[in-house]
Short mmCIF file of C-alpha atoms in Angstrom, two decimals:
data_model
loop_
_atom_site.label_atom_id
_atom_site.label_comp_id
_atom_site.label_asym_id
_atom_site.label_seq_id
_atom_site.Cartn_x
_atom_site.Cartn_y
_atom_site.Cartn_z
CA MET A 1 -33.67 -26.46 8.70
CA PRO A 2 -36.38 -27.84 11.54
CA SER A 3 -37.48 -31.13 10.16
CA VAL A 4 -33.90 -31.69 9.40
CA ILE A 5 -32.13 -31.74 12.76
CA MET A 6 -36.02 -33.29 13.88
CA LEU A 7 -34.94 -36.40 11.83
CA CYS A 8 -32.13 -36.06 12.38
CA CYS A 9 -32.05 -36.46 17.14
CA PRO A 10 -33.10 -39.34 17.23
CA ARG A 11 -29.79 -40.64 15.42
CA LEU A 12 -27.72 -38.54 18.36
CA SER A 13 -27.47 -39.98 21.23
CA GLY A 14 -28.02 -38.40 25.18
CA VAL A 15 -29.29 -34.95 23.00
CA LYS A 16 -32.01 -32.95 23.50
CA CYS A 17 -34.92 -33.15 20.91
CA GLY A 18 -37.76 -30.23 20.28
CA ARG A 19 -37.33 -26.61 20.01
CA ASP A 20 -35.79 -26.24 23.22
CA GLY A 21 -33.45 -29.70 22.46
CA VAL A 22 -32.31 -29.10 19.12
CA VAL A 23 -30.66 -25.12 20.05
CA ASP A 24 -29.19 -26.56 23.00
CA ASN A 25 -27.63 -28.64 21.18
CA HIS A 26 -27.32 -25.76 18.22
CA MET A 27 -24.80 -24.00 21.47
CA GLU A 28 -22.57 -27.03 22.80
CA MET A 29 -21.87 -27.57 19.09
CA GLY A 30 -21.43 -24.52 18.66
CA LYS A 31 -18.34 -23.84 22.68
CA LYS A 32 -17.28 -27.21 20.63
CA LEU A 33 -15.65 -25.81 17.45
CA LEU A 34 -15.16 -22.72 19.05
CA ALA A 35 -13.18 -23.42 21.40
CA ALA A 36 -11.11 -25.64 18.84
CA GLY A 37 -10.81 -23.32 16.64
CA GLN A 38 -13.00 -24.16 13.51
CA LEU A 39 -14.54 -20.50 13.42
CA ALA A 40 -16.63 -21.53 10.33
CA ASP A 41 -18.50 -24.95 11.82
CA ALA A 42 -19.18 -22.75 14.83
CA LEU A 43 -20.04 -19.96 13.06
CA SER A 44 -22.65 -21.75 11.93
CA HIS A 45 -24.60 -23.80 14.57
CA PHE A 46 -25.06 -20.21 16.10
CA HIS A 47 -26.85 -18.93 13.13
CA ALA A 48 -29.27 -22.13 13.39
CA ALA A 49 -29.65 -20.65 17.16
CA VAL A 50 -30.15 -17.78 16.41
CA ASP A 51 -32.78 -18.42 13.54
CA GLY A 52 -34.25 -21.04 16.33
CA ASP A 53 -34.74 -19.38 19.66
CA PRO A 54 -35.01 -15.46 18.52
CA ASN A 55 -34.22 -14.06 22.34
CA ASN A 56 -32.04 -16.20 23.01
CA TYR A 57 -29.34 -13.60 24.43
CA LEU A 58 -26.23 -16.05 24.49
CA ALA A 59 -26.61 -17.34 20.96
CA TYR A 60 -26.12 -13.16 20.45
CA TYR A 61 -23.89 -12.83 21.93
CA ARG A 62 -21.38 -16.85 20.88
CA ARG A 63 -22.33 -15.77 17.39
CA ALA A 64 -20.63 -11.92 18.14
CA THR A 65 -17.27 -13.75 19.94
CA VAL A 66 -17.28 -16.16 16.46
CA PHE A 67 -17.40 -12.83 15.04
CA LEU A 68 -15.15 -11.01 16.76
CA ALA A 69 -12.77 -14.32 16.31
CA MET A 70 -13.09 -13.39 12.58
CA GLY A 71 -12.59 -9.65 12.60
CA LYS A 72 -15.86 -8.74 10.92
CA SER A 73 -16.25 -6.22 14.32
CA LYS A 74 -19.51 -4.89 11.80
CA SER A 75 -20.90 -8.29 11.96
CA ALA A 76 -20.46 -8.29 16.08
CA LEU A 77 -21.66 -4.65 16.81
CA PRO A 78 -25.88 -5.91 16.35
CA ASP A 79 -25.35 -9.03 17.45
CA LEU A 80 -24.21 -7.55 20.33
CA SER A 81 -26.98 -4.75 20.66
CA LYS A 82 -29.40 -7.51 20.77
CA VAL A 83 -27.17 -9.01 23.34
CA ILE A 84 -27.72 -5.15 25.27
CA GLU A 85 -31.71 -5.08 24.44
CA LEU A 86 -32.83 -9.03 25.60
CA LYS A 87 -30.06 -8.72 28.77
CA PRO A 88 -29.51 -4.66 29.51
CA ASP A 89 -27.43 -6.30 32.68
CA PHE A 90 -25.25 -7.79 30.84
CA THR A 91 -22.63 -6.09 31.78
CA SER A 92 -19.96 -8.24 30.04
CA ALA A 93 -22.00 -7.21 26.79
CA ARG A 94 -22.11 -3.73 26.95
CA LEU A 95 -18.01 -3.63 28.47
CA GLN A 96 -17.27 -5.74 24.86
CA ARG A 97 -19.34 -3.37 22.88
CA GLY A 98 -17.99 -0.45 24.04
CA ASN A 99 -14.38 -1.36 24.21
CA LEU A 100 -15.48 -1.48 19.69
CA LEU A 101 -17.71 1.87 19.12
CA LEU A 102 -14.57 3.38 20.54
CA LYS A 103 -12.76 1.26 18.24
CA HIS A 104 -14.94 2.92 15.07
CA GLY A 105 -14.44 6.02 16.94
CA LYS A 106 -17.70 6.73 18.13
CA LEU A 107 -16.87 8.10 21.09
CA ASP A 108 -20.39 9.65 22.35
CA GLU A 109 -22.18 6.55 22.49
CA ALA A 110 -18.94 4.13 23.72
CA GLU A 111 -18.67 6.92 26.50
CA SER A 112 -22.71 5.66 27.35
CA ASP A 113 -21.57 2.62 27.44
CA PHE A 114 -18.65 2.51 29.78
CA LYS A 115 -20.98 4.84 31.96
CA LYS A 116 -23.61 2.93 31.95
CA VAL A 117 -20.52 -0.61 32.63
CA LEU A 118 -19.75 1.17 35.77
CA LYS A 119 -23.67 1.98 37.45
CA SER A 120 -24.08 -1.19 37.46
CA ASN A 121 -22.29 -3.49 39.51
CA PRO A 122 -19.04 -4.32 37.87
CA THR A 123 -16.63 -6.87 38.62
CA ASP A 124 -14.04 -5.32 39.89
CA LYS A 125 -11.73 -6.27 36.85
CA GLU A 126 -14.67 -4.17 34.15
CA GLU A 127 -14.92 -1.50 36.47
CA LYS A 128 -11.86 -0.69 36.67
CA GLU A 129 -11.63 -1.73 32.53
CA ALA A 130 -14.69 0.54 31.84
CA GLN A 131 -12.84 3.51 34.04
CA SER A 132 -9.51 2.86 31.88
CA GLN A 133 -11.43 3.19 28.15
CA LEU A 134 -13.32 6.12 29.81
CA THR A 135 -10.31 8.61 30.15
CA LYS A 136 -8.59 7.45 27.20
CA SER A 137 -12.69 8.61 25.39
CA ASP A 138 -12.23 11.52 27.18
CA GLU A 139 -8.31 12.35 25.65
CA ILE A 140 -9.32 11.47 22.67
CA GLN A 141 -11.83 13.63 22.47
CA ARG A 142 -9.53 15.74 23.55
CA LEU A 143 -6.95 15.38 20.30
CA VAL A 144 -9.98 14.70 17.45
CA VAL A 145 -11.18 18.66 18.38
CA GLU A 146 -6.98 19.56 17.99
CA ALA A 147 -6.65 17.83 14.17
CA HIS A 148 -9.46 19.05 12.51
CA SER A 149 -8.03 22.34 14.35
CA SER A 150 -4.27 21.75 12.74
CA TYR A 151 -6.45 20.15 9.65
CA GLU A 152 -8.16 23.54 8.89
CA ASN A 153 -5.68 24.73 9.42
CA LYS A 154 -3.31 23.45 6.53
CA ASP A 155 -0.57 22.11 9.15
CA TYR A 156 -0.84 19.39 8.05
CA VAL A 157 2.14 17.68 9.21
CA THR A 158 0.28 18.21 13.41
CA ALA A 159 -2.55 16.68 12.19
CA ALA A 160 -0.82 13.86 11.07
CA SER A 161 1.16 13.21 14.63
CA GLN A 162 -3.02 13.38 16.61
CA LEU A 163 -4.53 11.94 14.38
CA ASP A 164 -1.31 9.00 14.44
CA THR A 165 -2.64 8.40 18.72
CA ILE A 166 -6.58 8.70 17.63
CA ILE A 167 -5.77 5.55 15.32
CA GLU A 168 -3.38 4.06 17.62
CA THR A 169 -6.65 4.12 19.85
CA CYS A 170 -9.35 4.37 16.87
CA ASN A 171 -8.57 1.76 14.52
CA TRP A 172 -11.66 1.09 12.17
CA ASP A 173 -12.43 4.79 12.18
CA VAL A 174 -12.74 6.05 8.59
CA ARG A 175 -13.18 9.15 9.56
CA SER A 176 -9.81 8.93 10.86
CA ARG A 177 -8.19 6.91 8.12
CA GLU A 178 -9.11 10.00 5.38
CA MET A 179 -8.43 12.59 7.24
CA ARG A 180 -4.72 11.60 7.30
CA ALA A 181 -4.97 9.34 4.22
CA GLU A 182 -4.92 12.89 2.98
CA CYS A 183 -3.13 14.94 5.27
CA PHE A 184 0.04 12.32 3.81
CA ILE A 185 -1.57 13.28 0.37
CA GLN A 186 -0.88 17.01 1.14
CA MET A 187 3.03 16.95 2.78
CA GLY A 188 3.13 13.92 -0.48
CA GLU A 189 4.03 10.96 1.27
CA MET A 190 0.93 9.04 -0.78
CA TRP A 191 2.81 5.15 -0.38
CA LYS A 192 1.64 6.32 3.35
CA ALA A 193 -1.42 7.93 2.07
CA ILE A 194 -2.41 4.84 -0.30
CA SER A 195 -2.28 2.35 3.18
CA ASP A 196 -5.23 4.07 4.83
CA LEU A 197 -7.53 4.48 1.91
CA LYS A 198 -6.81 0.56 1.15
CA ALA A 199 -7.71 0.97 5.03
CA THR A 200 -11.08 3.11 4.25
CA SER A 201 -11.70 0.72 1.49
CA LYS A 202 -12.38 -2.23 3.71
CA LEU A 203 -13.76 -0.46 6.48
CA ARG A 204 -16.43 0.96 4.43
CA ASN A 205 -18.55 -0.77 2.55
CA ASP A 206 -18.74 1.39 -0.28
CA ASN A 207 -16.35 3.87 -0.65
CA THR A 208 -16.12 5.18 -3.51
CA GLN A 209 -14.50 7.74 -2.83
CA ALA A 210 -12.12 6.50 -1.67
CA PHE A 211 -10.72 4.11 -4.65
CA TYR A 212 -11.01 7.06 -7.24
CA LYS A 213 -8.23 9.08 -4.41
CA LEU A 214 -6.68 5.92 -5.07
CA SER A 215 -7.01 5.16 -8.22
CA THR A 216 -5.95 9.14 -9.37
CA ILE A 217 -2.38 8.59 -6.54
CA TYR A 218 -1.42 5.66 -8.30
CA TYR A 219 -0.92 7.69 -11.68
CA ASN A 220 0.33 10.24 -10.82
CA LEU A 221 2.61 7.65 -9.12
CA GLY A 222 2.81 6.51 -13.15
CA ASP A 223 2.01 3.14 -11.98
CA HIS A 224 -1.29 2.78 -13.98
CA GLU A 225 -1.98 -0.49 -13.78
CA MET A 226 -2.98 -0.16 -9.71
CA SER A 227 -4.37 3.17 -10.98
CA LEU A 228 -6.69 0.95 -13.93
CA ASN A 229 -7.72 -1.97 -11.07
CA GLU A 230 -8.71 0.36 -8.15
CA VAL A 231 -11.20 3.23 -10.55
CA ARG A 232 -12.85 -0.74 -11.87
CA GLU A 233 -13.14 -1.41 -8.11
CA CYS A 234 -14.48 2.14 -7.66
CA LEU A 235 -16.53 1.23 -10.63
CA LYS A 236 -18.29 -1.77 -8.98
CA LEU A 237 -20.21 -0.20 -6.69
CA ASP A 238 -21.08 2.29 -8.75
CA PRO A 239 -21.26 1.33 -11.90
CA ASP A 240 -22.23 5.96 -13.24
CA HIS A 241 -19.80 7.63 -10.64
CA LYS A 242 -18.69 10.64 -13.16
CA GLN A 243 -15.27 11.06 -11.80
CA CYS A 244 -14.80 7.36 -11.07
CA TYR A 245 -15.45 6.71 -15.08
CA SER A 246 -13.79 9.87 -16.31
CA HIS A 247 -10.82 8.51 -14.92
CA TYR A 248 -11.58 5.17 -16.34
CA LYS A 249 -12.09 5.50 -19.81
CA LEU A 250 -7.54 8.34 -19.62
CA VAL A 251 -6.32 4.80 -17.62
CA LYS A 252 -7.88 2.20 -20.10
CA LYS A 253 -6.04 4.32 -23.30
CA LEU A 254 -2.16 5.37 -21.77
CA ASN A 255 -2.37 1.74 -20.64
CA LYS A 256 -3.78 0.25 -23.56
CA GLN A 257 -1.07 2.63 -25.44
CA ILE A 258 1.98 1.36 -23.08
CA GLN A 259 1.16 -2.71 -23.93
CA SER A 260 0.49 -1.96 -27.66
CA ALA A 261 3.92 -0.19 -26.98
CA GLU A 262 5.54 -3.71 -25.25
CA GLU A 263 4.70 -5.48 -27.34
CA LEU A 264 5.55 -3.60 -30.88
CA ILE A 265 8.96 -3.99 -28.85
CA GLN A 266 8.93 -7.61 -28.27
CA GLU A 267 8.06 -8.46 -32.35
CA GLN A 268 11.43 -5.76 -33.25
CA ARG A 269 8.90 -3.43 -34.15
CA TYR A 270 10.97 -0.38 -32.44
CA ASP A 271 9.94 2.84 -35.18
CA ASP A 272 5.99 1.40 -34.21
CA ALA A 273 7.25 1.21 -30.38
CA VAL A 274 8.90 4.61 -31.00
CA SER A 275 5.06 5.72 -32.56
CA LYS A 276 3.13 4.61 -29.90
CA TYR A 277 5.29 5.66 -26.93
CA GLU A 278 4.84 9.65 -28.32
CA ALA A 279 1.66 8.86 -28.24
CA VAL A 280 2.30 8.15 -24.74
CA MET A 281 3.54 11.16 -24.00
CA LYS A 282 0.62 13.63 -26.57
CA THR A 283 -2.60 11.25 -23.98
CA GLU A 284 -0.41 12.28 -20.27
CA PRO A 285 1.83 15.47 -21.19
CA ASN A 286 1.63 16.70 -17.08
CA VAL A 287 3.10 14.02 -15.53
CA HIS A 288 6.58 13.16 -16.04
CA HIS A 289 6.14 9.28 -15.03
CA TYR A 290 4.59 8.61 -17.80
CA SER A 291 7.24 11.09 -20.23
CA LEU A 292 9.79 10.26 -18.20
CA LEU A 293 8.85 6.19 -18.92
CA ALA A 294 7.62 6.83 -22.64
CA LYS A 295 11.75 8.50 -23.59
CA GLN A 296 13.00 5.45 -21.22
CA ARG A 297 11.38 3.00 -23.80
CA ILE A 298 12.37 5.60 -27.10
CA CYS A 299 16.01 5.64 -25.56
CA HIS A 300 15.78 1.34 -25.38
CA ALA A 301 13.93 0.57 -29.32
CA LEU A 302 15.46 3.16 -30.59
CA VAL A 303 17.99 1.51 -28.80
CA GLN A 304 18.02 -1.61 -30.40
CA GLY A 305 16.79 -0.56 -33.87
CA GLN A 306 20.70 -0.19 -33.88
CA GLN A 307 18.83 4.53 -34.54
CA SER A 308 22.13 5.50 -31.86
CA SER A 309 22.51 8.51 -32.76
CA ARG A 310 18.86 9.36 -32.85
CA ALA A 311 18.88 7.25 -28.83
CA ILE A 312 22.20 8.24 -26.93
CA PRO A 313 20.41 12.15 -26.81
CA VAL A 314 17.16 10.53 -25.15
CA CYS A 315 18.93 8.37 -22.98
CA SER A 316 20.49 11.50 -21.57
CA GLU A 317 17.21 13.03 -21.34
CA VAL A 318 16.59 10.26 -18.95
CA LEU A 319 19.32 10.08 -17.30
CA GLN A 320 19.30 13.87 -16.13
CA SER A 321 16.37 13.55 -14.31
CA ASP A 322 17.23 9.74 -13.15
CA PRO A 323 20.69 8.82 -13.51
CA GLN A 324 20.85 6.34 -10.89
CA ASN A 325 19.10 4.57 -13.61
CA VAL A 326 20.12 0.84 -14.47
CA ASN A 327 18.28 0.70 -17.51
CA VAL A 328 18.86 3.25 -19.55
CA LEU A 329 22.29 3.45 -18.41
CA LYS A 330 23.72 0.17 -19.70
CA ASP A 331 20.52 0.79 -22.95
CA ARG A 332 22.48 4.64 -23.60
CA ALA A 333 26.38 2.44 -22.78
CA GLU A 334 25.10 0.15 -26.07
CA ALA A 335 24.62 3.19 -28.03
CA TYR A 336 27.83 4.45 -27.63
CA VAL A 337 29.70 1.00 -27.99
CA GLN A 338 26.79 1.39 -32.04
CA GLU A 339 28.81 4.93 -32.63
CA GLU A 340 32.27 3.62 -31.40
CA GLN A 341 32.43 6.39 -28.53
CA TYR A 342 34.02 3.18 -26.69
CA GLU A 343 35.25 4.91 -22.84
CA GLU A 344 31.79 6.84 -23.70
CA ALA A 345 30.17 2.87 -23.18
CA ILE A 346 33.03 1.67 -20.84
CA LYS A 347 31.85 4.65 -17.59
CA ASP A 348 27.96 4.14 -18.34
CA TYR A 349 28.21 0.80 -17.63
CA GLU A 350 31.08 0.98 -14.66
CA THR A 351 28.70 3.64 -13.09
CA ALA A 352 25.19 0.60 -13.69
CA GLY A 353 27.76 -1.70 -12.03
CA GLN A 354 28.26 0.42 -8.31
CA HIS A 355 23.87 0.65 -8.72
CA SER A 356 23.34 -3.45 -9.71
CA GLU A 357 27.07 -5.25 -8.28
CA ASN A 358 25.52 -7.96 -9.83
CA ASP A 359 23.88 -7.88 -13.66
CA ARG A 360 25.48 -10.10 -16.07
CA GLN A 361 24.58 -7.88 -19.06
CA ILE A 362 26.63 -5.73 -17.82
CA LYS A 363 29.80 -6.77 -16.55
CA GLU A 364 29.45 -8.25 -20.52
CA GLY A 365 28.68 -5.33 -22.27
CA LEU A 366 32.09 -3.49 -19.94
CA GLU A 367 34.07 -7.21 -21.03
CA LYS A 368 33.21 -6.20 -24.60
CA ALA A 369 33.77 -1.98 -24.83
CA GLN A 370 36.81 -2.89 -23.10
CA ARG A 371 38.12 -5.18 -25.81
CA LEU A 372 36.71 -3.12 -28.00
CA LEU A 373 38.09 -0.14 -27.16
CA LYS A 374 41.29 -2.23 -27.16
CA GLN A 375 40.48 -3.59 -30.33
CA SER A 376 39.70 -0.09 -31.67
CA GLN A 377 43.90 0.98 -30.27
CA LYS A 378 45.36 -1.53 -33.46
CA ARG A 379 43.32 -2.75 -36.53
CA ASP A 380 39.64 -1.63 -36.54
CA TYR A 381 38.38 -3.83 -39.91
CA TYR A 382 35.43 -0.75 -40.59
CA LYS A 383 37.12 2.04 -40.20
CA ILE A 384 39.84 0.74 -43.07
CA LEU A 385 36.91 0.01 -45.28
CA GLY A 386 34.93 3.03 -44.16
CA VAL A 387 31.67 1.68 -43.22
CA LYS A 388 29.24 1.42 -40.03
CA ARG A 389 29.65 -1.35 -37.42
CA THR A 390 25.84 -1.77 -38.52
CA ALA A 391 26.35 -1.68 -42.35
CA GLN A 392 24.77 -4.53 -43.83
CA LYS A 393 26.78 -7.27 -46.56
CA LYS A 394 26.55 -4.66 -49.50
CA GLU A 395 28.21 -2.15 -48.82
CA ILE A 396 30.72 -3.71 -47.47
CA ILE A 397 31.26 -5.09 -50.36
CA LYS A 398 30.82 -1.63 -52.97
CA ALA A 399 33.94 -0.47 -50.01
CA TYR A 400 35.48 -2.32 -50.19
CA ARG A 401 35.97 -1.77 -54.28
CA LYS A 402 36.01 1.28 -54.17
CA LEU A 403 39.00 0.47 -52.15
CA ALA A 404 40.41 -2.42 -54.04
CA GLN A 405 40.78 -0.26 -57.81
CA GLN A 406 41.92 2.95 -55.74
CA TRP A 407 44.91 1.02 -53.95
CA HIS A 408 46.10 -1.56 -55.84
CA PRO A 409 49.33 -2.16 -56.37
CA ASP A 410 49.43 -1.79 -59.76
CA ASN A 411 48.59 2.00 -59.62
CA PHE A 412 52.02 2.37 -57.35
CA GLN A 413 55.63 2.30 -60.16
CA ASP A 414 57.69 3.97 -57.18
CA PRO A 415 58.53 0.51 -55.47
CA GLU A 416 57.30 3.02 -51.65
CA GLU A 417 54.62 3.50 -53.16
CA LYS A 418 54.07 0.13 -54.54
CA LYS A 419 54.94 -1.39 -51.24
CA ALA A 420 53.22 0.97 -49.06
CA ALA A 421 49.82 0.29 -51.18
CA GLU A 422 50.39 -3.62 -50.78
CA LYS A 423 50.61 -3.09 -46.82
CA LYS A 424 47.07 -0.90 -47.75
CA PHE A 425 45.97 -3.34 -50.28
CA ILE A 426 45.66 -7.00 -47.84
CA ASP A 427 44.49 -4.39 -45.29
CA ILE A 428 41.45 -4.03 -47.23
CA ALA A 429 41.36 -7.56 -48.39
CA GLN A 430 41.27 -8.01 -44.79
CA ALA A 431 38.57 -6.02 -44.05
CA LYS A 432 36.18 -7.56 -46.19
CA GLU A 433 36.34 -11.39 -45.83
CA VAL A 434 36.54 -10.38 -42.09
CA LEU A 435 32.85 -8.59 -42.42
CA THR A 436 31.62 -10.91 -45.64
CA ASP A 437 32.19 -13.35 -42.96
CA PRO A 438 29.77 -13.61 -40.38
CA ASP A 439 31.43 -15.53 -38.04
CA MET A 440 34.37 -13.79 -38.66
CA ARG A 441 32.34 -10.13 -38.06
CA ASN A 442 31.15 -11.99 -34.88
CA LYS A 443 33.74 -12.38 -33.43
CA PHE A 444 35.53 -8.42 -34.39
CA ASP A 445 32.57 -7.22 -32.97
CA ARG A 446 33.11 -8.90 -29.85
CA GLY A 447 35.91 -7.95 -30.11
CA GLU A 448 38.54 -9.97 -31.24
CA ASP A 449 40.19 -9.80 -34.44
CA PRO A 450 40.30 -12.87 -36.03
CA MET A 451 42.84 -12.66 -38.42
CA ASP A 452 45.46 -11.66 -35.67
CA PRO A 453 47.43 -15.54 -34.96
CA GLU A 454 47.12 -13.72 -30.91
CA SER A 455 44.35 -13.36 -30.38
CA GLN A 456 42.34 -16.60 -32.40
CA GLN A 457 45.65 -18.05 -29.42
CA GLY A 458 46.92 -19.42 -33.45
CA HIS A 459 43.62 -21.53 -34.96
CA HIS A 460 44.54 -20.52 -38.96
CA HIS A 461 43.75 -18.58 -40.95
CA PRO A 462 45.11 -17.54 -44.19
CA PHE A 463 45.67 -13.86 -44.56
CA TYR A 464 48.12 -14.98 -41.13
CA GLY A 465 52.49 -13.55 -41.93
CA PHE A 466 50.90 -10.74 -44.25
CA HIS A 467 52.35 -8.38 -42.49
CA GLY A 468 54.87 -10.23 -41.03
CA SER A 469 57.98 -12.04 -42.29
CA GLN A 470 57.20 -15.28 -41.96
CA GLY A 471 53.84 -16.79 -44.32
CA PHE A 472 52.54 -15.95 -47.19
CA ASN A 473 53.11 -13.31 -49.08
CA PRO A 474 50.80 -13.02 -52.52
CA PHE A 475 52.43 -10.42 -54.08
CA GLY A 476 56.74 -12.67 -54.40
CA SER A 477 59.65 -10.85 -53.43
CA GLY A 478 59.80 -9.56 -57.26
CA SER A 479 58.45 -7.85 -59.31
CA PHE A 480 54.50 -7.06 -58.73
CA ASN A 481 52.21 -9.28 -61.12
CA PHE A 482 49.49 -10.62 -59.13
CA LYS A 483 45.65 -10.21 -60.90
CA PHE A 484 43.01 -9.05 -58.02
CA GLY A 485 39.12 -10.26 -58.90
CA PHE A 486 36.40 -7.58 -57.53
CA ASN A 487 34.59 -10.41 -56.50
#
């Protein structure tokens, strides 16, 4: 470093050379960069100044100023202590150190600095500040004793309130934040506990216990991914930490099972996904959040797999614990549609809509359920053939053949019975026509009737007119002689 600086010295106009000159140059450049807000560059120059002259108290003081501007109070403290060691009557440095010690909760050391400031012929401003901080420190000392007493008596609400006041002044005090976090845990205010523990994990470099607690809190809140992140931070600091390693194995296993289950759902392997989520409940039977999550996703997988009769009770169980769960309400509504319980589906979609007004899926699902309800009150091709909405083409044709043989008009001699059979036979034929044609079946499943001229807005279909007085009737007006082919 000195050789580089000496080489550069001749190039600098009006700049001092030699050891003292180099230090002065770094000090001057550091001051300019600090004033310009270029903290990292200023810090480099003050580092060089300290290296060049380890007894230059101003170099330490300037570097401490930069550290404070960068929010690095831990680094500033040793520099301020060095300043006071080199120049014990530097009142400003002692006052700054007292303020930092107070923020870190080191009350006895802070009070010692404030008292020495008051005895060192300070300026009026320094005297006023030192006296104010000393009074504040005395008050914090009293509150610390009271907070510890409240905590030991398990009066966590009072202790937390007292610690609030302490932390307003001692905002870098790790012990107070750890105690307040414990109060919040006992009070069930986990997110507040998380906030304090995150702060302590940064304030203390090797705070493995903070990361362990964060991991267990996230785990119990059902956030397995955050739990895994925090426990990994613990193991980075101490790979042999017994609590963290044991917890890591559990969280990693659970996390892997959940990820695997979600991948199976994406791959539409719904039965496998259900099995995997059942395994999740066995891995962690004691944390309600994971049981609830597993049942919620089982509900979804069963609905997607067209297993509506199995899905409905699982979905309902989740909704007992979480009645405003929009995703489960949508899943159960779809299961009700599959079961042709349209009124129940409409209720679920309407409830979901109250909690998620702009959800397009809810709007479309509600409209579909309403159309299907209206349709079910008219003509239902699935009911005509006696098959489920999930029936495959082979099942539909089998049901059609059986009913067509049963209701073929040739089987009836009585004119009235023959007329009724003709109507029934046409219904059966239409049902088969619609449900074996993918396009027409899709329309029907959306709530439209491909055989209804009004629904089709005038589009022609070969069967139109079968039930009215107009249109072609294959049975004619005379004696029946139509032969139906079962194909």
